[in-house]
PDB file of C-alpha atoms in Angstrom:
ATOM      1  CA  UNK R   1      62.448 131.069  54.896  1.00 42.00           C
ATOM      2  CA  UNK R   2      63.292 128.728  57.701  1.00 45.00           C
ATOM      3  CA  UNK R   3      65.416 130.135  60.481  1.00 49.00           C
ATOM      4  CA  UNK R   4      68.705 128.613  61.546  1.00 50.00           C
ATOM      5  CA  UNK R   5      68.141 125.401  63.454  1.00 51.00           C
ATOM      6  CA  UNK R   6      69.156 125.640  67.086  1.00 52.00           C
ATOM      7  CA  UNK R   7      71.807 123.270  68.393  1.00 47.00           C
ATOM      8  CA  UNK R   8      70.350 121.030  71.035  1.00 48.00           C
ATOM      9  CA  UNK R   9      72.060 121.333  74.385  1.00 51.00           C
ATOM     10  CA  UNK R  10      71.379 117.715  75.323  1.00 52.00           C
ATOM     11  CA  UNK R  11      73.241 116.200  72.397  1.00 58.00           C
ATOM     12  CA  UNK R  12      75.623 113.420  73.305  1.00 57.00           C
ATOM     13  CA  UNK R  13      75.505 109.809  74.383  1.00 64.00           C
ATOM     14  CA  UNK R  14      72.328 108.564  75.999  1.00 83.00           C
ATOM     15  CA  UNK R  15      73.723 106.302  78.705  1.00 93.00           C
ATOM     16  CA  UNK R  16      71.676 103.870  80.735  1.00 93.00           C
ATOM     17  CA  UNK R  17      72.443 102.820  84.319  1.00 94.00           C
ATOM     18  CA  UNK R  18      73.694  99.539  82.826  1.00 94.00           C
ATOM     19  CA  UNK R  19      76.070 101.441  80.538  1.00 96.00           C
ATOM     20  CA  UNK R  20      77.512 103.373  83.466  1.00 97.00           C
ATOM     21  CA  UNK R  21      77.860 100.272  85.615  1.00 96.00           C
ATOM     22  CA  UNK R  22      79.794  98.380  82.929  1.00 97.00           C
ATOM     23  CA  UNK R  23      81.925 101.397  82.053  1.00 98.00           C
ATOM     24  CA  UNK R  24      82.889 101.509  85.744  1.00 98.00           C
ATOM     25  CA  UNK R  25      83.788  97.833  85.629  1.00 98.00           C
ATOM     26  CA  UNK R  26      85.973  98.377  82.566  1.00 98.00           C
ATOM     27  CA  UNK R  27      87.771 101.291  84.180  1.00 98.00           C
ATOM     28  CA  UNK R  28      88.246  99.582  87.540  1.00 98.00           C
ATOM     29  CA  UNK R  29      89.659  96.427  85.919  1.00 98.00           C
ATOM     30  CA  UNK R  30      91.831  98.384  83.421  1.00 98.00           C
ATOM     31  CA  UNK R  31      90.128  96.575  80.518  1.00 98.00           C
ATOM     32  CA  UNK R  32      87.576  93.853  79.790  1.00 98.00           C
ATOM     33  CA  UNK R  33      87.563  91.227  77.075  1.00 98.00           C
ATOM     34  CA  UNK R  34      84.648  91.115  74.638  1.00 98.00           C
ATOM     35  CA  UNK R  35      83.181  87.895  76.093  1.00 97.00           C
ATOM     36  CA  UNK R  36      83.370  89.345  79.604  1.00 98.00           C
ATOM     37  CA  UNK R  37      81.390  92.375  78.443  1.00 97.00           C
ATOM     38  CA  UNK R  38      78.804  90.002  76.965  1.00 96.00           C
ATOM     39  CA  UNK R  39      78.528  88.292  80.346  1.00 95.00           C
ATOM     40  CA  UNK R  40      78.193  91.556  82.259  1.00 96.00           C
ATOM     41  CA  UNK R  41      75.547  92.864  79.870  1.00 95.00           C
ATOM     42  CA  UNK R  42      73.575  89.649  80.383  1.00 94.00           C
ATOM     43  CA  UNK R  43      73.954  89.796  84.164  1.00 92.00           C
ATOM     44  CA  UNK R  44      72.373  93.246  84.215  1.00 88.00           C
ATOM     45  CA  UNK R  45      69.715  92.630  81.588  1.00 82.00           C
ATOM     46  CA  UNK R  46      66.034  91.904  82.117  1.00 75.00           C
ATOM     47  CA  UNK R  47      65.633  90.241  78.730  1.00 71.00           C
ATOM     48  CA  UNK R  48      65.754  86.557  77.826  1.00 66.00           C
ATOM     49  CA  UNK R  49      69.176  85.364  76.621  1.00 67.00           C
ATOM     50  CA  UNK R  50      69.525  83.109  73.591  1.00 70.00           C
ATOM     51  CA  UNK R  51      72.678  81.770  75.246  1.00 74.00           C
ATOM     52  CA  UNK R  52      72.453  81.378  79.045  1.00 77.00           C
ATOM     53  CA  UNK R  53      74.534  84.064  80.760  1.00 83.00           C
ATOM     54  CA  UNK R  54      75.545  85.894  77.580  1.00 90.00           C
ATOM     55  CA  UNK R  55      73.956  88.517  75.368  1.00 92.00           C
ATOM     56  CA  UNK R  56      74.394  87.927  71.644  1.00 92.00           C
ATOM     57  CA  UNK R  57      77.586  89.027  69.938  1.00 94.00           C
ATOM     58  CA  UNK R  58      75.610  91.549  67.879  1.00 94.00           C
ATOM     59  CA  UNK R  59      74.049  93.096  71.004  1.00 93.00           C
ATOM     60  CA  UNK R  60      77.452  93.439  72.660  1.00 95.00           C
ATOM     61  CA  UNK R  61      79.025  94.833  69.498  1.00 96.00           C
ATOM     62  CA  UNK R  62      76.200  97.379  69.095  1.00 95.00           C
ATOM     63  CA  UNK R  63      76.683  98.520  72.711  1.00 96.00           C
ATOM     64  CA  UNK R  64      80.459  98.857  72.363  1.00 97.00           C
ATOM     65  CA  UNK R  65      80.059 100.669  69.029  1.00 96.00           C
ATOM     66  CA  UNK R  66      77.756 103.140  70.751  1.00 96.00           C
ATOM     67  CA  UNK R  67      80.331 103.760  73.475  1.00 97.00           C
ATOM     68  CA  UNK R  68      83.086 104.127  70.880  1.00 97.00           C
ATOM     69  CA  UNK R  69      81.043 106.580  68.828  1.00 96.00           C
ATOM     70  CA  UNK R  70      80.608 108.670  71.987  1.00 96.00           C
ATOM     71  CA  UNK R  71      84.386 108.640  72.535  1.00 97.00           C
ATOM     72  CA  UNK R  72      84.143 106.708  75.808  1.00 98.00           C
ATOM     73  CA  UNK R  73      86.072 103.532  74.978  1.00 98.00           C
ATOM     74  CA  UNK R  74      88.677 102.039  72.705  1.00 98.00           C
ATOM     75  CA  UNK R  75      87.866  98.569  71.401  1.00 97.00           C
ATOM     76  CA  UNK R  76      90.667  96.628  69.761  1.00 96.00           C
ATOM     77  CA  UNK R  77      91.726  93.093  68.918  1.00 96.00           C
ATOM     78  CA  UNK R  78      95.266  92.793  70.254  1.00 96.00           C
ATOM     79  CA  UNK R  79      95.996  89.061  70.393  1.00 94.00           C
ATOM     80  CA  UNK R  80      95.329  87.006  67.270  1.00 92.00           C
ATOM     81  CA  UNK R  81      93.813  84.014  69.079  1.00 92.00           C
ATOM     82  CA  UNK R  82      91.589  85.939  71.519  1.00 94.00           C
ATOM     83  CA  UNK R  83      88.548  88.228  71.360  1.00 96.00           C
ATOM     84  CA  UNK R  84      89.195  91.953  71.458  1.00 97.00           C
ATOM     85  CA  UNK R  85      89.561  94.069  74.572  1.00 98.00           C
ATOM     86  CA  UNK R  86      87.860  97.306  75.550  1.00 98.00           C
ATOM     87  CA  UNK R  87      89.248 100.084  77.783  1.00 98.00           C
ATOM     88  CA  UNK R  88      88.197 103.613  78.717  1.00 98.00           C
ATOM     89  CA  UNK R  89      89.365 106.830  77.121  1.00 98.00           C
ATOM     90  CA  UNK R  90      89.942 109.934  79.290  1.00 98.00           C
ATOM     91  CA  UNK R  91      86.359 110.958  78.452  1.00 97.00           C
ATOM     92  CA  UNK R  92      85.170 107.495  79.479  1.00 98.00           C
ATOM     93  CA  UNK R  93      86.950 107.750  82.816  1.00 98.00           C
ATOM     94  CA  UNK R  94      85.330 111.137  83.465  1.00 97.00           C
ATOM     95  CA  UNK R  95      81.910 109.838  82.454  1.00 97.00           C
ATOM     96  CA  UNK R  96      82.255 106.855  84.779  1.00 97.00           C
ATOM     97  CA  UNK R  97      83.375 109.146  87.604  1.00 96.00           C
ATOM     98  CA  UNK R  98      86.725 107.392  87.967  1.00 97.00           C
ATOM     99  CA  UNK R  99      89.846 109.315  89.103  1.00 94.00           C
ATOM    100  CA  UNK R 100      92.340 107.110  87.262  1.00 95.00           C
ATOM    101  CA  UNK R 101      94.989 108.056  84.755  1.00 92.00           C
ATOM    102  CA  UNK R 102      94.376 106.902  81.169  1.00 95.00           C
ATOM    103  CA  UNK R 103      95.645 103.390  80.492  1.00 95.00           C
ATOM    104  CA  UNK R 104      96.336 101.425  77.317  1.00 96.00           C
ATOM    105  CA  UNK R 105      96.942  97.705  77.918  1.00 96.00           C
ATOM    106  CA  UNK R 106     100.171  96.155  76.678  1.00 96.00           C
ATOM    107  CA  UNK R 107      99.845  92.695  75.122  1.00 97.00           C
ATOM    108  CA  UNK R 108     101.877  91.124  77.939  1.00 96.00           C
ATOM    109  CA  UNK R 109      99.469  92.516  80.569  1.00 97.00           C
ATOM    110  CA  UNK R 110      96.337  90.979  79.031  1.00 97.00           C
ATOM    111  CA  UNK R 111      96.435  87.523  80.705  1.00 96.00           C
ATOM    112  CA  UNK R 112      96.562  89.116  84.153  1.00 97.00           C
ATOM    113  CA  UNK R 113      93.881  91.664  83.241  1.00 98.00           C
ATOM    114  CA  UNK R 114      91.669  88.863  81.914  1.00 98.00           C
ATOM    115  CA  UNK R 115      92.021  86.640  84.983  1.00 98.00           C
ATOM    116  CA  UNK R 116      91.472  89.483  87.449  1.00 98.00           C
ATOM    117  CA  UNK R 117      88.209  90.311  85.683  1.00 98.00           C
ATOM    118  CA  UNK R 118      87.285  86.609  85.438  1.00 97.00           C
ATOM    119  CA  UNK R 119      87.849  86.257  89.176  1.00 97.00           C
ATOM    120  CA  UNK R 120      85.717  89.315  89.893  1.00 97.00           C
ATOM    121  CA  UNK R 121      82.893  87.968  87.740  1.00 97.00           C
ATOM    122  CA  UNK R 122      82.907  84.669  89.615  1.00 96.00           C
ATOM    123  CA  UNK R 123      83.302  86.008  93.142  1.00 96.00           C
ATOM    124  CA  UNK R 124      80.747  88.786  92.814  1.00 95.00           C
ATOM    125  CA  UNK R 125      78.259  86.266  91.432  1.00 94.00           C
ATOM    126  CA  UNK R 126      78.850  84.062  94.501  1.00 95.00           C
ATOM    127  CA  UNK R 127      78.814  86.957  96.981  1.00 95.00           C
ATOM    128  CA  UNK R 128      76.592  89.669  95.466  1.00 93.00           C
ATOM    129  CA  UNK R 129      76.253  91.576  98.754  1.00 94.00           C
ATOM    130  CA  UNK R 130      80.004  91.925  99.241  1.00 96.00           C
ATOM    131  CA  UNK R 131      81.941  94.850  97.810  1.00 96.00           C
ATOM    132  CA  UNK R 132      84.885  94.657  95.416  1.00 97.00           C
ATOM    133  CA  UNK R 133      87.785  97.101  95.540  1.00 96.00           C
ATOM    134  CA  UNK R 134      90.080  96.690  92.558  1.00 96.00           C
ATOM    135  CA  UNK R 135      93.840  97.136  92.635  1.00 95.00           C
ATOM    136  CA  UNK R 136      93.385 100.234  90.489  1.00 94.00           C
ATOM    137  CA  UNK R 137      91.237 101.813  93.208  1.00 94.00           C
ATOM    138  CA  UNK R 138      93.654 100.740  95.941  1.00 92.00           C
ATOM    139  CA  UNK R 139      96.553 102.195  93.972  1.00 89.00           C
ATOM    140  CA  UNK R 140      94.738 105.487  93.366  1.00 88.00           C
ATOM    141  CA  UNK R 141      94.054 105.864  97.092  1.00 85.00           C
ATOM    142  CA  UNK R 142      97.674 105.367  98.115  1.00 78.00           C
ATOM    143  CA  UNK R 143      99.876 108.283  98.998  1.00 61.00           C
ATOM    144  CA  UNK R 144     102.245 109.106  96.121  1.00 50.00           C
ATOM    145  CA  UNK R 145     105.238 108.328  98.335  1.00 50.00           C
ATOM    146  CA  UNK R 146     104.326 104.662  98.722  1.00 55.00           C
ATOM    147  CA  UNK R 147     103.366 103.755  95.160  1.00 56.00           C
ATOM    148  CA  UNK R 148     105.849 100.859  95.218  1.00 57.00           C
ATOM    149  CA  UNK R 149     103.866  98.923  97.836  1.00 64.00           C
ATOM    150  CA  UNK R 150     102.811  95.450  96.628  1.00 80.00           C
ATOM    151  CA  UNK R 151      99.042  95.598  96.687  1.00 89.00           C
ATOM    152  CA  UNK R 152      96.654  92.674  96.259  1.00 93.00           C
ATOM    153  CA  UNK R 153      94.848  92.486  92.943  1.00 96.00           C
ATOM    154  CA  UNK R 154      91.627  93.300  94.762  1.00 97.00           C
ATOM    155  CA  UNK R 155      89.899  93.327  98.121  1.00 96.00           C
ATOM    156  CA  UNK R 156      86.609  91.534  98.594  1.00 96.00           C
ATOM    157  CA  UNK R 157      84.960  93.072 101.643  1.00 95.00           C
ATOM    158  CA  UNK R 158      82.377  90.998 103.458  1.00 93.00           C
ATOM    159  CA  UNK R 159      79.234  92.402 105.029  1.00 91.00           C
ATOM    160  CA  UNK R 160      80.887  92.301 108.451  1.00 92.00           C
ATOM    161  CA  UNK R 161      83.788  94.416 107.143  1.00 90.00           C
ATOM    162  CA  UNK R 162      86.332  91.583 106.944  1.00 91.00           C
ATOM    163  CA  UNK R 163      88.709  92.203 104.027  1.00 93.00           C
ATOM    164  CA  UNK R 164      89.729  89.264 101.856  1.00 95.00           C
ATOM    165  CA  UNK R 165      92.778  89.821  99.660  1.00 96.00           C
ATOM    166  CA  UNK R 166      92.379  88.437  96.140  1.00 97.00           C
ATOM    167  CA  UNK R 167      95.503  87.540  94.180  1.00 96.00           C
ATOM    168  CA  UNK R 168      95.872  86.317  90.606  1.00 97.00           C
ATOM    169  CA  UNK R 169      99.328  84.750  90.370  1.00 95.00           C
ATOM    170  CA  UNK R 170     100.199  83.591  86.861  1.00 95.00           C
ATOM    171  CA  UNK R 171     103.985  83.315  87.045  1.00 91.00           C
ATOM    172  CA  UNK R 172     106.249  81.535  89.482  1.00 86.00           C
ATOM    173  CA  UNK R 173     108.182  83.629  91.948  1.00 84.00           C
ATOM    174  CA  UNK R 174     111.163  82.897  94.139  1.00 84.00           C
ATOM    175  CA  UNK R 175     110.100  80.751  97.110  1.00 83.00           C
ATOM    176  CA  UNK R 176     111.442  83.206  99.678  1.00 83.00           C
ATOM    177  CA  UNK R 177     109.621  86.053  97.945  1.00 83.00           C
ATOM    178  CA  UNK R 178     106.372  84.086  97.939  1.00 84.00           C
ATOM    179  CA  UNK R 179     106.728  83.249 101.628  1.00 85.00           C
ATOM    180  CA  UNK R 180     107.346  86.909 102.414  1.00 85.00           C
ATOM    181  CA  UNK R 181     104.259  87.982 100.460  1.00 86.00           C
ATOM    182  CA  UNK R 182     102.009  85.299 101.978  1.00 88.00           C
ATOM    183  CA  UNK R 183     103.071  86.126 105.509  1.00 86.00           C
ATOM    184  CA  UNK R 184     102.542  89.845 104.922  1.00 87.00           C
ATOM    185  CA  UNK R 185      99.036  89.194 103.576  1.00 89.00           C
ATOM    186  CA  UNK R 186      98.050  87.014 106.543  1.00 89.00           C
ATOM    187  CA  UNK R 187      99.102  89.740 108.967  1.00 88.00           C
ATOM    188  CA  UNK R 188      96.883  92.343 107.312  1.00 89.00           C
ATOM    189  CA  UNK R 189      93.844  90.523 105.882  1.00 92.00           C
ATOM    190  CA  UNK R 190      91.293  88.106 107.288  1.00 91.00           C
ATOM    191  CA  UNK R 191      91.985  85.781 104.380  1.00 94.00           C
ATOM    192  CA  UNK R 192      94.028  85.710 101.187  1.00 95.00           C
ATOM    193  CA  UNK R 193      92.639  83.830  98.191  1.00 97.00           C
ATOM    194  CA  UNK R 194      94.978  82.940  95.332  1.00 96.00           C
ATOM    195  CA  UNK R 195      93.981  81.992  91.801  1.00 97.00           C
ATOM    196  CA  UNK R 196      96.811  80.380  89.871  1.00 97.00           C
ATOM    197  CA  UNK R 197      97.531  77.883  87.068  1.00 96.00           C
ATOM    198  CA  UNK R 198      98.576  74.376  88.215  1.00 95.00           C
ATOM    199  CA  UNK R 199     102.389  74.837  88.412  1.00 94.00           C
ATOM    200  CA  UNK R 200     102.079  78.109  90.319  1.00 94.00           C
ATOM    201  CA  UNK R 201      99.332  76.706  92.561  1.00 95.00           C
ATOM    202  CA  UNK R 202     101.635  73.823  93.512  1.00 94.00           C
ATOM    203  CA  UNK R 203     104.435  76.258  94.391  1.00 92.00           C
ATOM    204  CA  UNK R 204     102.018  78.345  96.464  1.00 94.00           C
ATOM    205  CA  UNK R 205     100.817  75.268  98.341  1.00 94.00           C
ATOM    206  CA  UNK R 206     104.414  74.311  99.119  1.00 93.00           C
ATOM    207  CA  UNK R 207     105.017  77.768 100.572  1.00 92.00           C
ATOM    208  CA  UNK R 208     101.728  77.654 102.467  1.00 93.00           C
ATOM    209  CA  UNK R 209     102.779  74.358 104.053  1.00 92.00           C
ATOM    210  CA  UNK R 210     105.848  76.100 105.489  1.00 90.00           C
ATOM    211  CA  UNK R 211     103.790  78.733 107.288  1.00 89.00           C
ATOM    212  CA  UNK R 212     102.715  78.470 110.893  1.00 89.00           C
ATOM    213  CA  UNK R 213      99.297  76.859 111.120  1.00 90.00           C
ATOM    214  CA  UNK R 214      97.727  80.090 112.355  1.00 89.00           C
ATOM    215  CA  UNK R 215      98.812  81.837 109.164  1.00 89.00           C
ATOM    216  CA  UNK R 216      98.385  78.914 106.773  1.00 92.00           C
ATOM    217  CA  UNK R 217      94.682  78.580 107.571  1.00 93.00           C
ATOM    218  CA  UNK R 218      94.148  82.137 106.311  1.00 94.00           C
ATOM    219  CA  UNK R 219      95.417  81.257 102.812  1.00 95.00           C
ATOM    220  CA  UNK R 220      93.181  79.595 100.188  1.00 96.00           C
ATOM    221  CA  UNK R 221      94.573  78.536  96.801  1.00 96.00           C
ATOM    222  CA  UNK R 222      92.386  77.846  93.742  1.00 96.00           C
ATOM    223  CA  UNK R 223      93.663  76.374  90.494  1.00 96.00           C
ATOM    224  CA  UNK R 224      92.550  78.097  87.305  1.00 94.00           C
ATOM    225  CA  UNK R 225      92.366  76.547  83.842  1.00 85.00           C
ATOM    226  CA  UNK R 226      92.418  77.753  80.273  1.00 72.00           C
ATOM    227  CA  UNK R 227      91.022  81.086  79.107  1.00 68.00           C
TER     228      UNK R 227
END
């Protein structure tokens, strides 16, 4: 008669370095959209892509299903006209070594989450040697007493240590408020780079034009298009 089979101690998800890297990305950016995960998987793959810069939908879905089965992520279609989003569970945060509180994205937060991740994908491709510090990391490092401080959406830190503030501005703000924010950024950071849709970019440029030249030259404004 066969004896009772022993339970293996190493049962659980078999995670690759690529898995861990992308799980960190998801956690640091709050969430990633399905197409952004496809792009990240391709960026860190040694295989040949059928579509340049993207793994196949089936490859991405298989990877996300594996993470979901291990209890590391939630994958859900939230907006009818967009691909689904993926975010980390408490177990996923622990696995990725991230000290953040669990987060479930609200529908209204998804455009900003998408564009922050889109910006990171583009800037880190252009400057692979520079480091990215997401707003979620910056927020976690703040003292509890100053949680209300308006942080940039990320810091891009150059090899020489210069910190560039990255801002995704999707909605128009009061002109005085914008001027206050821009001036504050120029006093702290070597440069502030804004990514905004056309109407907001125009408003930002108007505010920039009102700044002293010394400050204005430290602000760069890029116009973003459709998702």
